[in-house]
Each structure stands twice: as structure tokens, then as C-alpha cells.
Coordinates of C-alpha atoms and ligand atoms in Angstrom, one line a residue:
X18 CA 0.0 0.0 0.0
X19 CA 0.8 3.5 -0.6
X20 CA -0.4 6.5 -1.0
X21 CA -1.0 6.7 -5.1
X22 CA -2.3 3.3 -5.1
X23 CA -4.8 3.9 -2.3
X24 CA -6.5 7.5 -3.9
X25 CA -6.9 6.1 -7.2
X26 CA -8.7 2.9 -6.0
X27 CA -10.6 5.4 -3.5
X28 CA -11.8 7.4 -6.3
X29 CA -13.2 5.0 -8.4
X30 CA -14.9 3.8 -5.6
X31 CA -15.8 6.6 -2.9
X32 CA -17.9 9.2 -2.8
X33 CA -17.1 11.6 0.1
X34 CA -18.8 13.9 2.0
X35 CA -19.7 17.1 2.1
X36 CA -17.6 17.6 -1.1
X37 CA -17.4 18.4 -4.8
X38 CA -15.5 15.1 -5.9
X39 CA -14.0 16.9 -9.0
X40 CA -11.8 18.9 -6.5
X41 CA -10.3 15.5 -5.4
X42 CA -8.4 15.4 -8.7
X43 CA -6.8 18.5 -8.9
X44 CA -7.8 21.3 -6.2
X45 CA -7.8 19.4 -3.4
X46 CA -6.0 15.9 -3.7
X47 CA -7.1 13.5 -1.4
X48 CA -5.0 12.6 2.0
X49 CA -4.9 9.1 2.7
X50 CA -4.6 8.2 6.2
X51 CA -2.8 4.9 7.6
X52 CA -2.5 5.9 11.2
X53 CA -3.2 8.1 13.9
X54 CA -1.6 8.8 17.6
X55 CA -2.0 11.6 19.3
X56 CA -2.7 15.4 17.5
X57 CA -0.9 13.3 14.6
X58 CA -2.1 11.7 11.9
X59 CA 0.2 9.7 9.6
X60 CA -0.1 8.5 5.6
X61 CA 1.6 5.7 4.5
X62 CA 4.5 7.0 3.3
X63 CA 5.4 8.7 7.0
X64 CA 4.5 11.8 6.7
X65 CA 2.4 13.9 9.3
X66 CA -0.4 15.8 9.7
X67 CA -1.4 17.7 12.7
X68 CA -5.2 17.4 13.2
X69 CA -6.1 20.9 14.4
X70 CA -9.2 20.0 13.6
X71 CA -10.1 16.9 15.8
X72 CA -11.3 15.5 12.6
X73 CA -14.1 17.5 12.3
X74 CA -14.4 18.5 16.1
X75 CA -15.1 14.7 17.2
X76 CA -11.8 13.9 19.0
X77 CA -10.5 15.0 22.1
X78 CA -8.0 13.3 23.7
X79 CA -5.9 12.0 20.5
X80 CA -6.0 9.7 18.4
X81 CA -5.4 6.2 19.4
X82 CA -5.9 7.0 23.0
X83 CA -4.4 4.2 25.6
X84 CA -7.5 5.0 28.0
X85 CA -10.0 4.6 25.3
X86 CA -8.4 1.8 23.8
X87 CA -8.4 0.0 26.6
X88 CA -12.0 -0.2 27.3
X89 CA -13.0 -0.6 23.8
X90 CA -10.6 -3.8 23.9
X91 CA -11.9 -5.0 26.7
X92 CA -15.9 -4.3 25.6
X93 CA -15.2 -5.7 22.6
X94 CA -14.4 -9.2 24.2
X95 CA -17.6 -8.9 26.4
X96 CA -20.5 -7.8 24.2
X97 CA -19.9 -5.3 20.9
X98 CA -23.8 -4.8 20.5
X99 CA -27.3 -6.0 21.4
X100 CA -31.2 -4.8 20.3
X101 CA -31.7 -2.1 22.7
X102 CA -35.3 -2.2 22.2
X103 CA -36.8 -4.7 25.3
X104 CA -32.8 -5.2 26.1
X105 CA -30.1 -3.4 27.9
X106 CA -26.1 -3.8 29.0
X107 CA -24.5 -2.2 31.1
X108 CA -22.2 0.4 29.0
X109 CA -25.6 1.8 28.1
X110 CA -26.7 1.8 31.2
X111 CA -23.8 3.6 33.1
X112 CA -23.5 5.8 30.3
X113 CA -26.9 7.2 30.7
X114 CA -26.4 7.3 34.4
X115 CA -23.2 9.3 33.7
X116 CA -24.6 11.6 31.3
X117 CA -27.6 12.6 33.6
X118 CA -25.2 13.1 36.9
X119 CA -22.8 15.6 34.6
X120 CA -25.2 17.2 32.3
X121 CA -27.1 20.2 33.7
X122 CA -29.7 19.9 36.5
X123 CA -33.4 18.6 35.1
X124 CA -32.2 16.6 32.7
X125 CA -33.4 12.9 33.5
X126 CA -33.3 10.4 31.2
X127 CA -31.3 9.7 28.0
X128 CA -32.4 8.8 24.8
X129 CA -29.4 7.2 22.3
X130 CA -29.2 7.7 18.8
X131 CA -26.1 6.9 16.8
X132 CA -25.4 10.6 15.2
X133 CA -25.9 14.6 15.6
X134 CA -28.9 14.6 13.2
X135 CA -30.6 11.7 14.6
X136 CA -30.2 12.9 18.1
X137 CA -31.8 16.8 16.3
X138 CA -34.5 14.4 14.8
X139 CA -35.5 12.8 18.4
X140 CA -35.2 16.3 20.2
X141 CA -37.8 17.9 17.1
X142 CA -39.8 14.8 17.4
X143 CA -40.3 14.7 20.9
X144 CA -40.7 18.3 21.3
X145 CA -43.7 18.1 19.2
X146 CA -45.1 14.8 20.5
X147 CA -44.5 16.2 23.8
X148 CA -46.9 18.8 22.8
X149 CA -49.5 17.0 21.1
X150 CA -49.8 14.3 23.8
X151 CA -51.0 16.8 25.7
X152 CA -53.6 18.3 23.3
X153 CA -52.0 21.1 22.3
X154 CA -52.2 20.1 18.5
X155 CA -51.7 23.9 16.8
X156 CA -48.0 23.4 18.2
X157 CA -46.0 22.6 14.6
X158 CA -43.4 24.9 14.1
X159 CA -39.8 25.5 15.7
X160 CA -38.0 28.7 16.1
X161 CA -34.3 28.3 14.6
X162 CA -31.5 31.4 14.7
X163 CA -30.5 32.7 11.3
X164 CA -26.6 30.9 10.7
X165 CA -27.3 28.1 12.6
X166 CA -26.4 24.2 12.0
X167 CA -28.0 21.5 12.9
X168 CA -26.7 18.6 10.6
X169 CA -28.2 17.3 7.2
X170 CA -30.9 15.3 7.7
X171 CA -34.6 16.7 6.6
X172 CA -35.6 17.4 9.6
X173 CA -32.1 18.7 11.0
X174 CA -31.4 20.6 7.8
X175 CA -34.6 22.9 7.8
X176 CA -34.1 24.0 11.6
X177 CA -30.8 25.2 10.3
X178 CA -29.4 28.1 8.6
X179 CA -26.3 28.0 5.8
X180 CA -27.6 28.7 2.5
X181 CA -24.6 26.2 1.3
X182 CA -26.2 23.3 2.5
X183 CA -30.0 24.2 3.1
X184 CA -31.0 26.1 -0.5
X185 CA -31.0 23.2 -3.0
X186 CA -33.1 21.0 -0.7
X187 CA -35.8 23.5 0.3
X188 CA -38.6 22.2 -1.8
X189 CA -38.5 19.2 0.7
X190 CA -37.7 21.1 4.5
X191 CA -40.7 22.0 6.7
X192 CA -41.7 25.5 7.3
X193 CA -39.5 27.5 10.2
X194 CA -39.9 30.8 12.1
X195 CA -36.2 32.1 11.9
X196 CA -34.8 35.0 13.8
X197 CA -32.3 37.0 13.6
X198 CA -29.2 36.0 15.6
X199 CA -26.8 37.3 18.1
X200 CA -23.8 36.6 15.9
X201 CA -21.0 39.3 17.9
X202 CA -19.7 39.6 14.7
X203 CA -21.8 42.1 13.5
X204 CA -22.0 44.3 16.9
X205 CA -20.7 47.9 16.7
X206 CA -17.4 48.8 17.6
X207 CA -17.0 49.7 20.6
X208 CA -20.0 47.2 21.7
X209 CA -19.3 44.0 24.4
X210 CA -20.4 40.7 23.2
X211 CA -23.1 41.3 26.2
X212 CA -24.7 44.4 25.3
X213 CA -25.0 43.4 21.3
X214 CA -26.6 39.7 22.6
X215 CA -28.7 41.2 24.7
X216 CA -29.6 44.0 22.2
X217 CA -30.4 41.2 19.6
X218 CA -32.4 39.2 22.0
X219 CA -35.2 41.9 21.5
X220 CA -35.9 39.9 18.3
X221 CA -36.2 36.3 19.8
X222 CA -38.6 37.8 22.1
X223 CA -41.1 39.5 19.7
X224 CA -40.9 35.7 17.6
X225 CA -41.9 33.7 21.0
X226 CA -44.3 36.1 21.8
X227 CA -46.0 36.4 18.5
X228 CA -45.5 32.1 17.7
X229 CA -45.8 31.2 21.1
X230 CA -49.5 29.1 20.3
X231 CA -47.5 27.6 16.8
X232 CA -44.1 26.8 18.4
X233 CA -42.8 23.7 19.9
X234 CA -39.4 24.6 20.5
X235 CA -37.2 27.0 20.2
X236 CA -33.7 25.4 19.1
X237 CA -30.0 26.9 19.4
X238 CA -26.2 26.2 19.2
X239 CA -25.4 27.2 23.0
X240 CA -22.3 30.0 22.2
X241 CA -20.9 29.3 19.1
X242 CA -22.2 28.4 15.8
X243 CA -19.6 25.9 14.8
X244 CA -20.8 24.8 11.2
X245 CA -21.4 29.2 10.3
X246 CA -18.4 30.2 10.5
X247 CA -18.0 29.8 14.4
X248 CA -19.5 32.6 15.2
X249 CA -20.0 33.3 18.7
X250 CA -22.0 35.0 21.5
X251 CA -22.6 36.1 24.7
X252 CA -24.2 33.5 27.5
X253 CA -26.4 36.5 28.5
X254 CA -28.5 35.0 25.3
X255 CA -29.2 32.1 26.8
X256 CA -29.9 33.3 30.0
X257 CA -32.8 35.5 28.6
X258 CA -33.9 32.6 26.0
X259 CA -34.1 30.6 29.0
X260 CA -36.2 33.0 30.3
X261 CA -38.8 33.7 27.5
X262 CA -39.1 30.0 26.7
X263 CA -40.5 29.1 29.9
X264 CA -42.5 32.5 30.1
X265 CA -44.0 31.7 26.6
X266 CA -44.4 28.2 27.2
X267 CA -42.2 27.0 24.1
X268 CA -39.2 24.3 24.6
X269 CA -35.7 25.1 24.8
X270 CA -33.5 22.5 22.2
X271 CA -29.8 23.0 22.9
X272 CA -27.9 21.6 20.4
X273 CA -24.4 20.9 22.0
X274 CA -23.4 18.7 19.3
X275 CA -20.1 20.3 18.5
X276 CA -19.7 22.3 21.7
X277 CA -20.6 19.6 24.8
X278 CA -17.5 18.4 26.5
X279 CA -15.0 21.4 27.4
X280 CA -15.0 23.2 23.9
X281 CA -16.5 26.3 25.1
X282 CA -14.4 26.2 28.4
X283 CA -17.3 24.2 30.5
X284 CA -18.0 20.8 30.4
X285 CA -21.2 22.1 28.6
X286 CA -21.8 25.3 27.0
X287 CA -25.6 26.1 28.7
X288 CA -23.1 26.5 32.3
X289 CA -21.7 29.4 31.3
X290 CA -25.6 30.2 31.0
X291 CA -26.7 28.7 34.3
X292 CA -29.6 27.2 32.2
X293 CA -31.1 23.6 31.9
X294 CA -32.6 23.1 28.1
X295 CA -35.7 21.4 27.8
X296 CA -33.4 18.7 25.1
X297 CA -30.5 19.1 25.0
X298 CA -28.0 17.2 22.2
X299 CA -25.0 15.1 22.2
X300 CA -22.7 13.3 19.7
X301 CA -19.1 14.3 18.4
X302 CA -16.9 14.8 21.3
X303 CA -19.0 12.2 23.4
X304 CA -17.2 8.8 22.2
X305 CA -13.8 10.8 22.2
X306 CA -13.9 11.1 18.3
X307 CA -14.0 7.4 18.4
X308 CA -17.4 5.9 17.2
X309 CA -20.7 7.0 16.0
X310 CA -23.4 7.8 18.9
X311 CA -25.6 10.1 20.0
X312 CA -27.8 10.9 22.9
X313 CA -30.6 13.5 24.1
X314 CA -31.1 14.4 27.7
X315 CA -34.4 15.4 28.7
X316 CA -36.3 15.8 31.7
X317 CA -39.4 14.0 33.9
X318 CA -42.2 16.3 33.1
X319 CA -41.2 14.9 29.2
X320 CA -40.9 11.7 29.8
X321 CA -44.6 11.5 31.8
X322 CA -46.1 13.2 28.6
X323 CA -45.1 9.9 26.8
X324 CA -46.1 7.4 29.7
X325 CA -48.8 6.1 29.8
X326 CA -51.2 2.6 29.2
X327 CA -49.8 1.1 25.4
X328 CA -53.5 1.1 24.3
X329 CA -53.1 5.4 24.2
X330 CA -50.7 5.2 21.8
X331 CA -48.4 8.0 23.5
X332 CA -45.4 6.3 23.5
X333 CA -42.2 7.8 21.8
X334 CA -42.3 4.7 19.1
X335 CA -38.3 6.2 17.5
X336 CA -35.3 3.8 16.9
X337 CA -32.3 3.6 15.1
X338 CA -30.6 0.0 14.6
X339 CA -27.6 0.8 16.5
X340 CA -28.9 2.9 19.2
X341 CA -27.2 2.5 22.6
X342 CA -24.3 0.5 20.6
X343 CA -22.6 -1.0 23.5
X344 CA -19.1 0.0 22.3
X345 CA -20.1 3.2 21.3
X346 CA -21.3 3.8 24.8
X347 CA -17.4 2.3 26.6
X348 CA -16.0 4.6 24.2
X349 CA -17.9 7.6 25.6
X350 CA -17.6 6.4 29.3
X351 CA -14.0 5.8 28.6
X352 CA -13.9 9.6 27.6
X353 CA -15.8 11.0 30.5
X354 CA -13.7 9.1 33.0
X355 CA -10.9 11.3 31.7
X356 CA -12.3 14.5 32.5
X357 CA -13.0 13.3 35.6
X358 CA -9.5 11.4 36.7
X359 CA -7.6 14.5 34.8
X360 CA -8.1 18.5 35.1
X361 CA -9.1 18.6 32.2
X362 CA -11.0 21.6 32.1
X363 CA -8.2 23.2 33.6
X364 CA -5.6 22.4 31.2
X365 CA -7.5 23.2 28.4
X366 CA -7.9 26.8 30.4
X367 CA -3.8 27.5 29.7
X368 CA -4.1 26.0 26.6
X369 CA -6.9 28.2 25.3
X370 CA -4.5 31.3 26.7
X371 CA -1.5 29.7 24.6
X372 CA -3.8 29.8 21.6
X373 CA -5.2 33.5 22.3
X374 CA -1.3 34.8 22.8
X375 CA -0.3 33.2 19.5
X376 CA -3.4 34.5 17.9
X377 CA -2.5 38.4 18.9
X378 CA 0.1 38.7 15.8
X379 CA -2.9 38.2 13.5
X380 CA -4.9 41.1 15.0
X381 CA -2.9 44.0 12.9
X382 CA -3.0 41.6 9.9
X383 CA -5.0 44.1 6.8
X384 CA -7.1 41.5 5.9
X385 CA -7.6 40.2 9.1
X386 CA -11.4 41.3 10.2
X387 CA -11.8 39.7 13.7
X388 CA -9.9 37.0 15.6
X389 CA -12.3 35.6 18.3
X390 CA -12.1 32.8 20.5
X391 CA -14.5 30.7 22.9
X392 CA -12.5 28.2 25.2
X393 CA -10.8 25.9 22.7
X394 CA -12.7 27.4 19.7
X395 CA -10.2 30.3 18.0
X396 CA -11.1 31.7 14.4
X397 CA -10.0 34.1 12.0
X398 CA -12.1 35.9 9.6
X399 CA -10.6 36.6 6.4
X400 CA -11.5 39.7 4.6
X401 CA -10.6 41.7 1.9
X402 CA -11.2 44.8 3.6
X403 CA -10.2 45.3 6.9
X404 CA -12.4 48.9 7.5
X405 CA -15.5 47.7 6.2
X406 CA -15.0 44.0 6.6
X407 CA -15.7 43.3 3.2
X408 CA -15.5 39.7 2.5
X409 CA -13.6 37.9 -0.4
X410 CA -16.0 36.6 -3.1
X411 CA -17.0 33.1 -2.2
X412 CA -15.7 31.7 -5.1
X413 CA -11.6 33.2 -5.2
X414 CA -11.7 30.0 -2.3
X415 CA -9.0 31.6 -0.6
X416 CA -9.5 29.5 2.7
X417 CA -8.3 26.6 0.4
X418 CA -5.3 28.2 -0.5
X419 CA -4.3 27.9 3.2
X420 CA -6.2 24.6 3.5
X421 CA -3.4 23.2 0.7
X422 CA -0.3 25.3 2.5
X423 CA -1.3 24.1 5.7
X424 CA -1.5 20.4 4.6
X425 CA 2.2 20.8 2.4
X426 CA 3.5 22.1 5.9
X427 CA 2.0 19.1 7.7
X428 CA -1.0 20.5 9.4
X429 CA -4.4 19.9 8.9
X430 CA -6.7 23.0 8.8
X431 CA -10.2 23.4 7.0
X432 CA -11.4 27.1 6.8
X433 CA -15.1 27.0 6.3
X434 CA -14.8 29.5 3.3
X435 CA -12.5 32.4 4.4
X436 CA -12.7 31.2 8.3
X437 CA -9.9 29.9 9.5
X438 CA -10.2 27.8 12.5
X439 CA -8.2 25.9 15.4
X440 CA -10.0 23.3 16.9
X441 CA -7.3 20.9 18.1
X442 CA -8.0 17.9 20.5
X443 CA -6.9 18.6 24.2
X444 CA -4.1 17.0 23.9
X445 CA -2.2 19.5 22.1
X446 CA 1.0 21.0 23.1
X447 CA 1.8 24.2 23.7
X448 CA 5.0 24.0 20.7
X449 CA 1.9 22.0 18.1
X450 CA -0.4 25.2 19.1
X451 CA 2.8 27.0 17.8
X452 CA 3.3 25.6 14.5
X453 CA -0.6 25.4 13.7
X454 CA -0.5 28.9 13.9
X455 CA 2.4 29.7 12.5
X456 CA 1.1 27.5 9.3
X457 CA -1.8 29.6 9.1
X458 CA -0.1 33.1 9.5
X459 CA 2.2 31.9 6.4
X460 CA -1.0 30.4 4.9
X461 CA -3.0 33.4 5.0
X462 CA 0.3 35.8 3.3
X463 CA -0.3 33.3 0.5
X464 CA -4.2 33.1 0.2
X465 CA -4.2 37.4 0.0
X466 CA -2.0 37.4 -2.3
X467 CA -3.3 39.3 -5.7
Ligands
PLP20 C1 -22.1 18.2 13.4 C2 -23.3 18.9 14.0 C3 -24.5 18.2 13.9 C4 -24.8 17.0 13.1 O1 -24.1 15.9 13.6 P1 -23.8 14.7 12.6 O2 -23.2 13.6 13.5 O3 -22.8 15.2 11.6 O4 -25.0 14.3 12.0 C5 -25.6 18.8 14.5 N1 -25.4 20.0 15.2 C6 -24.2 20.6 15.3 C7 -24.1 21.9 16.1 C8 -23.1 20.1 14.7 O5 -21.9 20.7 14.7

């Protein structure tokens, strides 16, 4: 094996996501991957790549972790799966145990699912049954923020946001009541992230209190909206959503698919908040980056709307073949018992100072149009204007042109259009936050060039 022989058979074969597969032959040739340890991936010729990315935000304490491997290989020789329907083990069982000790307070009982979009699916779904179990049938519609993400499924896809992804399907995606968002990107100068999220909260409260009889839920990305651009905001937002939800009577979905487990610089995003959603929505970082699953907390008063004689027909009648995978679940109790043997939290805290101090040099930069950071989040906006903040035309792709100098250097970064970001698994060192950066500052002099 190498690494010729491996794309060619690939592309006559594969078909990848979330890509145009023409790039693969020239633009954007395809990396094959033989191993991973660490922040370090490998092809099979030796070279390195440094996953500043956690392979799209999923891992987060390396790859080929000795903790995680561990219990996997030990799982794996007692039971790798069983119908969870009628059935349960005991990796499912601790897990949800786990999940409703460290979650926030109120949330119950655990629902598995095996990806982000199922888990958005159930958390609609049950929203809505919820509602109509208890009569309340002119509840049909959910209230999304404008440049949100909440995966590619149907349902998923029309409660978000990005154009890129939505448009072409919009013939097929329910009906949504979107509003405005608190995006900080957009607040005046000399405005605090608080003052322009709490300013922008005026129009999340005229929706819930004009919708409030039509809306289920109302469903977020708790601080930073990874998949648009990672743009961020204030908790103050949440903390007054909380608020109106329970004041209009609509649910509160938080969707802490990318930001759950210490990205933000809490275990979960909604603490900075001091909120409990109504759902709230798990995958990615839960298995460590190492296997597919999913889960949604929710609380009592939810559950009792479903319980009831079989006869009623309330019951919440929603499976997925591999839901509560039993390795899937060791995986993700494997990763929780880090964060709780290891300061995590607080490691990622110095860390996520190393990455803002290496981040300063960029702030001059004349086409740099914001650096901002949320715990172990940092991202650069690219611009071609650095008074107006007018952006580079979509299609000059200049985020690939550090995309392909960052890979030549041996780092792997991959700017959502002229956003570049660092999202590197915890395990990063302070020299690897070093070079990551320094990859992008010599990426960026090349991608303004002209
Ligand atoms: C990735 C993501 C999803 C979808 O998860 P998949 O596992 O890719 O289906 C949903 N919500 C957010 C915020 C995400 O970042």
C-alpha cells in the first residue's frame, strides 16, 4: 500500500462527504490516512499531519488514546452490540447514568441515537409529540437562529441556517420561524459581546411572543455556531432565551453537538448560561472522536407526557438500529472518566490562553477582520477589507489556499470558506499550538496574495 495506489482505487470507488469530488483530482488531492496517535495523523509514506481539527471537532483526547483503547478492547471481548429495544447492558446503562449526573440539572433520562442529526430528529420529534400528547395540536413549528447548523438530515437541515447546505433542498424542509441571531460579529465597535446579545435578544422575544401558540421549541447552538463560520456570542442570550421559553411556554432545544465536552471552556456550554434546556443534544466529542453515537437528555415532566397505558398510543415509538451501541457507549464512558481522573477543564484553560497569545500577531494583519475565541474554539475571519470588513468573493476560495499550505506544511486545517479555524484535540501542546499557527499566519500571506 501507498499512498498513489490507495487515492486512485478510493476514487473510483468513494464518494465523500460534504464535497465536490471533481476537486479530489486536482484542487484538493485526497490525503490518505494509515495511522493516527495523538494530535498526529500519519499516511503511509510517513508523513504527518497535525489534526487541528479533531477530525471535524469529534476527537478529544488524541488519536489512538491508551484510555480509550483500553476499554474498547476489553468491551469488545464482552458484548460489541445488542437490540436495545426490550434489552439493555451495562455500557448503556452507566453511560446514561453518567450523562444525567454531569449534564445540567433537570435533565433525567437519555435517549441514544447513533449521530448529531438523529439525536436533532429525536429532540424535534419529541418536542412536538410532547406537545400533542398533551392536546395542544396547533404546536408545529420550531424557532431556529439565522446561521445556525444543525446537521443534514430533513428534519435537521430545515431548523438550520447555511444557504450552502440548506438552498438546494428547500422544496423538501418543513416550514421554520427564523430570527435574527446574536452573531457578535456584526456588533458595533466599541459594543461588548453582552450588550450586542442582549440587544439582539429583542428579536427572539417579539418571535416567541408572536409564535408562542405555533411553536414547539425553540432550538440553538449554546455560544458558538460551529458549522457558520464559528461565530460566537454572549451567554447573557441564553440566560434570557431561558427566560422567554419558559415565560411563553415553548421548549428550549440546545444543540451541544459540537460544543458539549470542554470546547467552550465548561464541560457544557448552557453553564456558562446557568440554564437547563428542555433537550438538549449530544454526539461528536461524546465517544472521544471514536465511534458513532448520539444521545438526548431530557427531563421528567417529558418523559410522563409519553407514559402512559400502550393502548393510548403516546409512547415515543423512534429507533435507530444501532442505538445504545454498546461499544459506542465504553467509548464515551471511557472519555468521560478522563475529564473526571484529569483537570481537564483546567488544562484546556492554559491551553486556550496559549492559543489566544499566539493569535495576537494576527490582530494587525490588513485582511484580518476579527480574531475571536471561545475556550478551545479560535477563528480568524478573512477579509478583503479590513475597514468595512468586506468579504472575499466566495468563489476566489482563498481559505483553500491555506487549506493546501497548511496540509504541504504538515498541518491539517479546514477554513469553512475564508474562516480559519483551530480546533485541536486537548491534547495539544503548547509547541503543536505554535506551529498550527504559524502554518496559518504563512498560509494566510499566501491566500491574499493578488
Ligand atoms: C455536526 C453537527 C450536527 C450533526 O451531527 P452529525 O453527527 O454530523 O449528523 C448537529 N449539530 C451541530 C451543532 C453540529 O456541529
Amino acid at each position: 500500500m501507498n499512498n498513489r495506489t490507495i487515492v486512485e482505487r478510493d476514487l473510483a470507488v468513494l464518494w465523500h462527504p460534504c464535497s465536490q469530488m471533481k476537486d479530489h483530482e486536482r484542487n484538493m488531492p485526497m490525503i490518505p490516512i494509515k495511522s493516527g496517535q495523538g494530535v498526529w495523523l500519519e499516511d503511509f509514506e510517513g508523513k504527518r499531519y497535525l489534526d487541528a481539527i479533531s477530525s471535524w471537532w469529534v476527537n478529544l483526547f488524541g488519536h489512538s488514546n491508551p484510555t480509550i483503547n483500553e476499554a474498547l478492547k476489553a468491551q469488545l471481548d464482552t458484548l460489541e452490540h445488542v437490540i436495545l429495544g426490550g434489552f439493555t447492558h451495562q455500557a448503556a446503562l452507566e453511560l446514561a447514568e453518567k450523562l444525567v449526573e454531569i449534564t445540567p440539572p433537570g435533565l433525567d433520562k437519555c435517549f441514544y441515537a447513533d449521530n448529531g442529526s438523529s439525536a436533532i430528529e429525536i429532540a424535534l420529534k419529541m418536542s412536538f409529540h410532547y406537545w400533542r400528547n398533551l392536546g395542544q395540536i396547533g404546536k408545529t413549528k420550531f424557532i431556529t437562529l439565522e446561521n445556525s447548523y444543525h446537521g443534514e438530515t430533513l428534519g435537521a437541515l430545515a431548523v438550520g441556517n447555511v444557504a450552502l447546505y440548506k438552498e438546494t433542498y428547500g422544496p423538501l424542509l418543513m416550514e421554520v420561524i427564523t430570527v435574527p441571531g446574536p452573531d457578535c460579529y456584526y456588533r458595533e465597535p466599541d459594543e461588548s459581546w453582552e450588550a450586542y446579545s442582549i440587544r439582539r435578544f429583542a428579536d427572539m422575544d417579539r418571535a416567541l411572543a408572536e409564535h408562542a401558540d405555533q411553536a414547539c421549541a425553540v432550538i440553538v447552538e449554546p455560544l458558538v455556531q460551529c458549522a457558520g463560520n464559528m461565530r460566537m456570542y454572549h451567554p447573557v442570550y441564553l440566560k434570557l432565551l431561558r427566560e422567554a421559553c419558559d415565560k411563553y411556554g415553548v421548549h428550549l432545544i440546545a444543540d451541544e453537538v459540537a460544543v458539549g465536552f470542554g470546547r467552550t471552556g465548561t464541560l457544557f456550554a448552557c453553564e456558562q448560561a446557568d440554564i437547563s434546556p428542555d433537550f438538549m443534544c449530544l454526539s461528536k466529542g461524546l465517544t472521544g472522536g471514536y465511534l458513532p453515537l448520539s444521545a438526548v437528555l431530557t427531563g421528567n415532566r417529558i418523559y410522563q407526557a409519553f407514559y402512559d397505558d400502550y393502548q393510548n398510543l403516546t409512547g415515543f415509538l423512534h429507533s435507530h438500529s444501532y442505538t445504545g451501541n454498546a461499544l459506542g457507549c465504553r467509548a464515551a464512558l471511557a472519555t468521560i472518566g478522563i475529564f473526571q481522573t484529569e483537570d481537564v477543564l483546567g488544562k484546556n484553560r492554559t491551553l486556550a490562553a496559549a492559543m489566544a497569545k499566539a493569535l495576537e500577531r494576527f490582530r494587525d494583519h490588513p485582511n484580518v477582520g476579527e480574531i475571536r475565541q471561545t475556550g478551545m474554539i479560535a477563528a480568524i475571519e478573512l477579509v478583503k477589507d479590513k475597514q468595512t470588513r468586506e468579504a472575499y468573493p466566495w468563489q476566489q476560495r482563498r481559505g483553500l489556499r491555506v487549506y493546501r499550505h497548511a496540509l504541504a506544511q504538515g498541518v491539517l486545517l479546514r477554513p469553512l470558506g475564508n474562516v480559519i479555524y483551530f480546533m485541536p484535540p486537548y491534547v495539544i501542546t503548547e509547541q503543536e499550538i505554535a506551529l498550527m499557527v504559524e502554518t496559518a499566519w504563512q498560509g494566510i500571506q499566501l491566500a491574499v496574495q493578488d
